[in-house]
Amino acid sequence: MTSTANDANTCCIVTGAAGFVGSHLAERLLSLGCRVIGIDDFSSGCWENMSAFEKQPGFSFHECSVTSPGLLAEMRERHPAAACCFHLAAIVSVPYSVEHPEETMEVDCHAAVSLLREAEELGFRRFVFAGSAAEYGDDGRLPLREEYASEKTRHLSPYGRAKYLASAAVASSRIGVALRCFNIYGPRQDPGSPYSGVISRFVDMALQERSYTVFGDGMQTRDFVFVSDVVDAYLCAAGLSGAVPAPPGVYNVGTGRATSIVELAETISAVEGRRARIEHLPERAGDIRHSVSVPEALERAAGWRSRVSLADGLKETVSWARTAGSR
Ligand SMILES: NC(=O)c1ccc[n+]([C@@H]2O[C@H](COP(=O)([O-])OP(=O)(O)OC[C@H]3O[C@@H](n4cnc5c(N)ncnc54)[C@H](O)[C@@H]3O)[C@@H](O)[C@H]2O)c1
């Protein structure tokens, strides 16, 4: 992605900056010359994720919750140039959301809508929201198109429901873009987190030379998208990619390619130069069998498409995990 002269002046707020995706987004924005205001409460993120850029002069950080009333107005007072908000902070654990539905609705939906309304009132140029494939619930129509998620969707968790409601509000705002991201993977994804994707857990198992534990037959499929591709999508959504900004709306962010869990284990093993040993565990109740996106809407709107192959993304992830593990 190339930057334009105007991009260098943009001052962006990134909520969830200490998280997996937020830290990559903040780092890229800084590399484009943007100023970045990071916000996080460290509920699932960590300082370590920001170590590559936390000392850069263009970066400032505020430890607080996105549920704090008047947060964007306060940020605007401290940073008058703030013009763009990337809202990624969220309760990301699906099991936690099932146990704490009200808190999840508060953080993942109500806080997002409040920030959006503030951004509108303050004259922000863009509000980009981290939606999720969980917004499609158990919709069996594959591949998944943006219009399939609706009021009638049977969401499988409060997380999916909250993300759907927030995305719908964002997408109907004149400054809003909601990115419905599929299974993101890459460096900095915490294998210990209950939400962490299968990839970070498998990479961990591979490095420890353990067999991969697969729930059910392993033929369930997912749409795995590398984190740098997701960051590109955020830039497109905000008009910071050098191409036309995506018009307000909701967009899938995936590869359009379904990968089975067994194929994933085999690809990681091939990257590692080993044979995959798979141990099958009983199927998990409530797991979606297949999930894959139709990713073309964001390509049509703003020229985005995923570029990193699964093998290349896995190589980078494994190499990061090796270094992280040796620290
Ligand atoms: N990782 C994926 O596969 C994936 C897929 C689809 C959507 N998403 C969405 O992308 C966003 C980023 O996900 P991630 O994988 O980087 O997760 P993450 O847990 O690494 O990052 C989320 C960040 O938000 C922070 N946070 C949580 N609640 C907060 C609050 N109330 N106030 C301030 N900060 C708070 C956490 O401390 C963390 O740093 C989330 O909104 C998630 O729902 C992720």
Tab-separated table of N, CA and C in Angstrom, residues 187-299:
chain	number	residue	atom	x	y	z
A	187	PRO	N	1.879	-12.703	13.749
A	187	PRO	CA	2.686	-12.413	14.926
A	187	PRO	C	1.893	-11.620	15.960
A	188	ARG	N	2.201	-11.857	17.221
A	188	ARG	CA	1.618	-11.186	18.399
A	188	ARG	C	0.278	-11.769	18.825
A	189	GLN	N	-0.236	-12.746	18.111
A	189	GLN	CA	-1.491	-13.342	18.566
A	189	GLN	C	-1.150	-14.281	19.717
A	190	ASP	N	-1.842	-14.069	20.812
A	190	ASP	CA	-1.488	-14.767	22.053
A	190	ASP	C	-2.065	-16.187	22.060
A	191	PRO	N	-1.207	-17.225	22.030
A	191	PRO	CA	-1.738	-18.592	22.008
A	191	PRO	C	-2.435	-18.971	23.312
A	192	GLY	N	-2.161	-18.206	24.376
A	192	GLY	CA	-2.753	-18.535	25.674
A	192	GLY	C	-4.150	-17.957	25.851
A	193	SER	N	-4.553	-17.051	24.956
A	193	SER	CA	-5.858	-16.417	25.127
A	193	SER	C	-6.990	-17.373	24.747
A	194	PRO	N	-8.109	-17.328	25.475
A	194	PRO	CA	-9.198	-18.264	25.158
A	194	PRO	C	-9.787	-18.004	23.771
A	195	TYR	N	-9.568	-16.775	23.259
A	195	TYR	CA	-10.130	-16.432	21.962
A	195	TYR	C	-9.151	-16.745	20.841
A	196	SER	N	-7.875	-16.917	21.235
A	196	SER	CA	-6.851	-16.961	20.212
A	196	SER	C	-7.196	-18.019	19.189
A	197	GLY	N	-6.909	-17.689	17.954
A	197	GLY	CA	-7.284	-18.553	16.861
A	197	GLY	C	-6.541	-19.872	16.928
A	198	VAL	N	-7.047	-20.805	16.158
A	198	VAL	CA	-6.451	-22.136	16.096
A	198	VAL	C	-5.007	-22.038	15.612
A	199	ILE	N	-4.703	-21.035	14.771
A	199	ILE	CA	-3.348	-20.967	14.216
A	199	ILE	C	-2.322	-20.725	15.311
A	200	SER	N	-2.588	-19.773	16.213
A	200	SER	CA	-1.566	-19.503	17.219
A	200	SER	C	-1.417	-20.716	18.152
A	201	ARG	N	-2.521	-21.432	18.387
A	201	ARG	CA	-2.411	-22.631	19.245
A	201	ARG	C	-1.629	-23.737	18.526
A	202	PHE	N	-1.916	-23.910	17.235
A	202	PHE	CA	-1.202	-24.950	16.469
A	202	PHE	C	0.293	-24.622	16.356
A	203	VAL	N	0.601	-23.344	16.147
A	203	VAL	CA	2.016	-22.958	16.029
A	203	VAL	C	2.718	-23.277	17.345
A	204	ASP	N	2.048	-22.966	18.440
A	204	ASP	CA	2.594	-23.259	19.766
A	204	ASP	C	2.838	-24.771	19.919
A	205	MET	N	1.845	-25.557	19.520
A	205	MET	CA	1.982	-27.018	19.624
A	205	MET	C	3.132	-27.512	18.746
A	206	ALA	N	3.254	-26.934	17.535
A	206	ALA	CA	4.318	-27.353	16.611
A	206	ALA	C	5.683	-27.054	17.221
A	207	LEU	N	5.839	-25.863	17.810
A	207	LEU	CA	7.153	-25.491	18.368
A	207	LEU	C	7.499	-26.350	19.586
A	208	GLN	N	6.470	-26.814	20.283
A	208	GLN	CA	6.725	-27.693	21.440
A	208	GLN	C	6.792	-29.165	21.027
A	209	GLU	N	6.724	-29.382	19.697
A	209	GLU	CA	6.771	-30.732	19.126
A	209	GLU	C	5.690	-31.646	19.696
A	210	ARG	N	4.526	-31.028	19.973
A	210	ARG	CA	3.382	-31.832	20.434
A	210	ARG	C	2.485	-32.115	19.241
A	211	SER	N	1.576	-33.115	19.405
A	211	SER	CA	0.632	-33.331	18.307
A	211	SER	C	-0.452	-32.254	18.357
A	212	TYR	N	-1.056	-32.027	17.216
A	212	TYR	CA	-2.128	-31.028	17.133
A	212	TYR	C	-3.410	-31.637	17.679
A	213	THR	N	-4.087	-30.921	18.567
A	213	THR	CA	-5.370	-31.435	19.043
A	213	THR	C	-6.480	-30.791	18.218
A	214	VAL	N	-7.241	-31.653	17.585
A	214	VAL	CA	-8.281	-31.216	16.649
A	214	VAL	C	-9.633	-31.677	17.186
A	215	PHE	N	-10.589	-30.764	17.236
A	215	PHE	CA	-11.933	-31.140	17.701
A	215	PHE	C	-12.711	-31.736	16.528
A	216	GLY	N	-13.261	-32.938	16.741
A	216	GLY	CA	-14.031	-33.601	15.682
A	216	GLY	C	-13.093	-34.133	14.602
A	217	ASP	N	-13.630	-34.207	13.353
A	217	ASP	CA	-12.846	-34.830	12.275
A	217	ASP	C	-11.823	-33.891	11.639
A	218	GLY	N	-11.866	-32.616	11.997
A	218	GLY	CA	-10.875	-31.668	11.461
A	218	GLY	C	-11.208	-31.195	10.055
A	219	MET	N	-12.387	-31.574	9.558
A	219	MET	CA	-12.754	-31.147	8.213
A	219	MET	C	-13.555	-29.849	8.229
A	220	GLN	N	-13.771	-29.299	9.430
A	220	GLN	CA	-14.410	-27.992	9.497
A	220	GLN	C	-13.478	-26.961	8.842
A	221	THR	N	-14.043	-25.950	8.224
A	221	THR	CA	-13.201	-24.993	7.481
A	221	THR	C	-13.347	-23.575	8.013
A	222	ARG	N	-12.267	-22.804	7.805
A	222	ARG	CA	-12.248	-21.399	8.193
A	222	ARG	C	-11.563	-20.593	7.099
A	223	ASP	N	-11.791	-19.294	7.130
A	223	ASP	CA	-11.189	-18.362	6.176
A	223	ASP	C	-10.109	-17.600	6.948
A	224	PHE	N	-8.849	-18.015	6.787
A	224	PHE	CA	-7.750	-17.424	7.561
A	224	PHE	C	-7.128	-16.262	6.791
A	225	VAL	N	-7.069	-15.111	7.434
A	225	VAL	CA	-6.537	-13.926	6.758
A	225	VAL	C	-5.392	-13.349	7.591
A	226	PHE	N	-4.298	-13.041	6.911
A	226	PHE	CA	-3.084	-12.605	7.612
A	226	PHE	C	-3.240	-11.164	8.091
A	227	VAL	N	-2.621	-10.895	9.242
A	227	VAL	CA	-2.843	-9.608	9.901
A	227	VAL	C	-2.428	-8.401	9.045
A	228	SER	N	-1.377	-8.530	8.225
A	228	SER	CA	-0.984	-7.357	7.422
A	228	SER	C	-2.041	-7.053	6.356
A	229	ASP	N	-2.710	-8.096	5.857
A	229	ASP	CA	-3.808	-7.876	4.916
A	229	ASP	C	-4.963	-7.158	5.611
A	230	VAL	N	-5.197	-7.523	6.863
A	230	VAL	CA	-6.282	-6.884	7.622
A	230	VAL	C	-5.944	-5.407	7.861
A	231	VAL	N	-4.684	-5.133	8.167
A	231	VAL	CA	-4.266	-3.732	8.353
A	231	VAL	C	-4.490	-2.956	7.047
A	232	ASP	N	-4.144	-3.571	5.909
A	232	ASP	CA	-4.414	-2.916	4.611
A	232	ASP	C	-5.896	-2.573	4.487
A	233	ALA	N	-6.756	-3.489	4.934
A	233	ALA	CA	-8.210	-3.256	4.829
A	233	ALA	C	-8.617	-2.049	5.685
A	234	TYR	N	-8.028	-1.934	6.884
A	234	TYR	CA	-8.336	-0.773	7.738
A	234	TYR	C	-7.914	0.526	7.051
A	235	LEU	N	-6.745	0.498	6.395
A	235	LEU	CA	-6.280	1.710	5.716
A	235	LEU	C	-7.215	2.063	4.563
A	236	CYS	N	-7.653	1.050	3.816
A	236	CYS	CA	-8.601	1.283	2.709
A	236	CYS	C	-9.890	1.886	3.235
A	237	ALA	N	-10.346	1.344	4.370
A	237	ALA	CA	-11.614	1.811	4.940
A	237	ALA	C	-11.517	3.280	5.342
A	238	ALA	N	-10.330	3.707	5.722
A	238	ALA	CA	-10.157	5.084	6.193
A	238	ALA	C	-9.678	6.010	5.089
A	239	GLY	N	-9.458	5.480	3.898
A	239	GLY	CA	-8.952	6.331	2.820
A	239	GLY	C	-7.487	6.672	3.006
A	240	LEU	N	-6.733	5.799	3.683
A	240	LEU	CA	-5.311	6.062	3.932
A	240	LEU	C	-4.406	5.138	3.119
A	241	SER	N	-4.989	4.477	2.112
A	241	SER	CA	-4.201	3.495	1.366
A	241	SER	C	-3.649	4.078	0.075
A	242	GLY	N	-4.005	5.314	-0.210
A	242	GLY	CA	-3.576	5.896	-1.481
A	242	GLY	C	-4.632	5.690	-2.559
A	243	ALA	N	-5.611	4.810	-2.297
A	243	ALA	CA	-6.710	4.595	-3.252
A	243	ALA	C	-7.947	5.346	-2.736
A	244	VAL	N	-9.051	5.258	-3.464
A	244	VAL	CA	-10.274	5.922	-2.993
A	244	VAL	C	-10.716	5.270	-1.683
A	245	PRO	N	-11.220	6.062	-0.724
A	245	PRO	CA	-11.682	5.434	0.518
A	245	PRO	C	-12.928	4.598	0.256
A	246	ALA	N	-13.091	3.535	1.044
A	246	ALA	CA	-14.305	2.731	0.890
A	246	ALA	C	-15.502	3.576	1.320
A	247	PRO	N	-16.592	3.582	0.538
A	247	PRO	CA	-17.785	4.299	0.984
A	247	PRO	C	-18.313	3.689	2.279
A	248	PRO	N	-19.046	4.487	3.096
A	248	PRO	CA	-19.607	3.929	4.326
A	248	PRO	C	-20.347	2.615	4.046
A	249	GLY	N	-20.290	1.691	4.982
A	249	GLY	CA	-20.972	0.413	4.796
A	249	GLY	C	-20.258	-0.678	5.578
A	250	VAL	N	-20.656	-1.914	5.276
A	250	VAL	CA	-20.025	-3.057	5.951
A	250	VAL	C	-19.357	-3.928	4.889
A	251	TYR	N	-18.153	-4.386	5.203
A	251	TYR	CA	-17.361	-5.144	4.233
A	251	TYR	C	-16.727	-6.371	4.877
A	252	ASN	N	-16.804	-7.493	4.179
A	252	ASN	CA	-16.066	-8.681	4.626
A	252	ASN	C	-14.568	-8.470	4.444
A	253	VAL	N	-13.797	-9.007	5.379
A	253	VAL	CA	-12.341	-9.011	5.235
A	253	VAL	C	-11.882	-10.452	5.418
A	254	GLY	N	-11.682	-11.108	4.295
A	254	GLY	CA	-11.256	-12.510	4.310
A	254	GLY	C	-10.543	-12.795	3.003
A	255	THR	N	-10.166	-14.070	2.815
A	255	THR	CA	-9.460	-14.422	1.576
A	255	THR	C	-10.412	-15.019	0.548
A	256	GLY	N	-11.585	-15.490	1.014
A	256	GLY	CA	-12.500	-16.192	0.126
A	256	GLY	C	-12.097	-17.655	-0.052
A	257	ARG	N	-11.066	-18.072	0.709
A	257	ARG	CA	-10.594	-19.454	0.576
A	257	ARG	C	-10.867	-20.202	1.876
A	258	ALA	N	-11.509	-21.372	1.741
A	258	ALA	CA	-11.798	-22.187	2.929
A	258	ALA	C	-10.648	-23.167	3.155
A	259	THR	N	-10.122	-23.180	4.373
A	259	THR	CA	-9.031	-24.106	4.716
A	259	THR	C	-9.521	-25.015	5.831
A	260	SER	N	-9.380	-26.314	5.658
A	260	SER	CA	-9.808	-27.207	6.743
A	260	SER	C	-8.753	-27.204	7.847
A	261	ILE	N	-9.174	-27.595	9.024
A	261	ILE	CA	-8.270	-27.592	10.176
A	261	ILE	C	-7.139	-28.616	9.957
A	262	VAL	N	-7.475	-29.724	9.301
A	262	VAL	CA	-6.441	-30.724	9.006
A	262	VAL	C	-5.429	-30.147	8.012
A	263	GLU	N	-5.936	-29.463	6.971
A	263	GLU	CA	-5.028	-28.849	5.987
A	263	GLU	C	-4.124	-27.820	6.668
A	264	LEU	N	-4.704	-27.096	7.619
A	264	LEU	CA	-3.931	-26.099	8.351
A	264	LEU	C	-2.778	-26.773	9.115
A	265	ALA	N	-3.103	-27.862	9.814
A	265	ALA	CA	-2.080	-28.575	10.583
A	265	ALA	C	-0.974	-29.069	9.642
A	266	GLU	N	-1.386	-29.572	8.481
A	266	GLU	CA	-0.385	-30.080	7.536
A	266	GLU	C	0.481	-28.950	6.986
A	267	THR	N	-0.127	-27.788	6.738
A	267	THR	CA	0.658	-26.660	6.197
A	267	THR	C	1.658	-26.161	7.236
A	268	ILE	N	1.238	-26.093	8.500
A	268	ILE	CA	2.175	-25.643	9.541
A	268	ILE	C	3.332	-26.639	9.654
A	269	SER	N	3.002	-27.920	9.574
A	269	SER	CA	4.054	-28.931	9.661
A	269	SER	C	5.008	-28.832	8.481
A	270	ALA	N	4.459	-28.557	7.295
A	270	ALA	CA	5.315	-28.423	6.110
A	270	ALA	C	6.256	-27.229	6.301
A	271	VAL	N	5.762	-26.127	6.846
A	271	VAL	CA	6.593	-24.944	7.115
A	271	VAL	C	7.708	-25.331	8.087
A	272	GLU	N	7.373	-26.179	9.040
A	272	GLU	CA	8.304	-26.606	10.080
A	272	GLU	C	9.188	-27.773	9.626
A	273	GLY	N	8.876	-28.339	8.441
A	273	GLY	CA	9.635	-29.489	7.932
A	273	GLY	C	9.395	-30.762	8.729
A	274	ARG	N	8.172	-30.887	9.277
A	274	ARG	CA	7.854	-32.098	10.057
A	274	ARG	C	6.597	-32.752	9.509
A	275	ARG	N	6.316	-33.962	10.005
A	275	ARG	CA	5.069	-34.636	9.636
A	275	ARG	C	4.022	-34.269	10.679
A	276	ALA	N	2.790	-33.988	10.221
A	276	ALA	CA	1.757	-33.585	11.180
A	276	ALA	C	1.235	-34.787	11.957
A	277	ARG	N	1.253	-34.674	13.302
A	277	ARG	CA	0.622	-35.716	14.129
A	277	ARG	C	-0.633	-35.098	14.713
A	278	ILE	N	-1.778	-35.719	14.419
A	278	ILE	CA	-3.051	-35.122	14.830
A	278	ILE	C	-3.760	-36.018	15.830
A	279	GLU	N	-4.209	-35.398	16.907
A	279	GLU	CA	-4.977	-36.140	17.915
A	279	GLU	C	-6.400	-35.586	17.886
A	280	HIS	N	-7.359	-36.476	17.637
A	280	HIS	CA	-8.749	-36.000	17.529
A	280	HIS	C	-9.441	-36.031	18.886
A	281	LEU	N	-10.076	-34.923	19.244
A	281	LEU	CA	-10.863	-34.839	20.481
A	281	LEU	C	-12.344	-34.771	20.081
A	282	PRO	N	-13.260	-34.993	21.040
A	282	PRO	CA	-14.676	-34.914	20.661
A	282	PRO	C	-15.027	-33.532	20.101
A	283	GLU	N	-15.983	-33.529	19.194
A	283	GLU	CA	-16.450	-32.274	18.599
A	283	GLU	C	-16.918	-31.314	19.694
A	284	ARG	N	-16.749	-30.006	19.506
A	284	ARG	CA	-17.210	-29.036	20.514
A	284	ARG	C	-18.618	-28.573	20.160
A	285	ALA	N	-19.471	-28.545	21.183
A	285	ALA	CA	-20.843	-28.085	20.941
A	285	ALA	C	-20.791	-26.625	20.507
A	286	GLY	N	-21.617	-26.267	19.538
A	286	GLY	CA	-21.734	-24.861	19.145
A	286	GLY	C	-20.705	-24.398	18.130
A	287	ASP	N	-19.747	-25.267	17.757
A	287	ASP	CA	-18.760	-24.864	16.752
A	287	ASP	C	-19.423	-24.771	15.381
A	288	ILE	N	-19.116	-23.720	14.649
A	288	ILE	CA	-19.634	-23.602	13.279
A	288	ILE	C	-18.848	-24.577	12.409
A	289	ARG	N	-19.544	-25.252	11.504
A	289	ARG	CA	-18.862	-26.256	10.676
A	289	ARG	C	-17.988	-25.562	9.596
A	290	HIS	N	-18.585	-24.648	8.861
A	290	HIS	CA	-17.817	-23.997	7.791
A	290	HIS	C	-18.010	-22.487	7.835
A	291	SER	N	-16.965	-21.773	7.489
A	291	SER	CA	-17.054	-20.317	7.417
A	291	SER	C	-16.080	-19.827	6.353
A	292	VAL	N	-16.622	-19.131	5.369
A	292	VAL	CA	-15.754	-18.543	4.338
A	292	VAL	C	-16.446	-17.312	3.765
A	293	SER	N	-15.640	-16.327	3.424
A	293	SER	CA	-16.215	-15.039	3.005
A	293	SER	C	-16.304	-14.908	1.492
A	294	VAL	N	-17.176	-14.014	1.063
A	294	VAL	CA	-17.068	-13.436	-0.280
A	294	VAL	C	-16.391	-12.088	-0.029
A	295	PRO	N	-15.122	-11.946	-0.412
A	295	PRO	CA	-14.394	-10.732	-0.029
A	295	PRO	C	-14.432	-9.621	-1.070
A	296	GLU	N	-15.206	-9.797	-2.152
A	296	GLU	CA	-15.067	-8.870	-3.287
A	296	GLU	C	-15.584	-7.453	-3.045
A	297	ALA	N	-16.499	-7.261	-2.079
A	297	ALA	CA	-17.100	-5.923	-1.938
A	297	ALA	C	-16.044	-4.859	-1.638
A	298	LEU	N	-15.098	-5.183	-0.762
A	298	LEU	CA	-14.071	-4.187	-0.423
A	298	LEU	C	-13.092	-3.989	-1.586
A	299	GLU	N	-12.941	-5.017	-2.406
A	299	GLU	CA	-12.084	-4.855	-3.591
A	299	GLU	C	-12.752	-3.900	-4.582
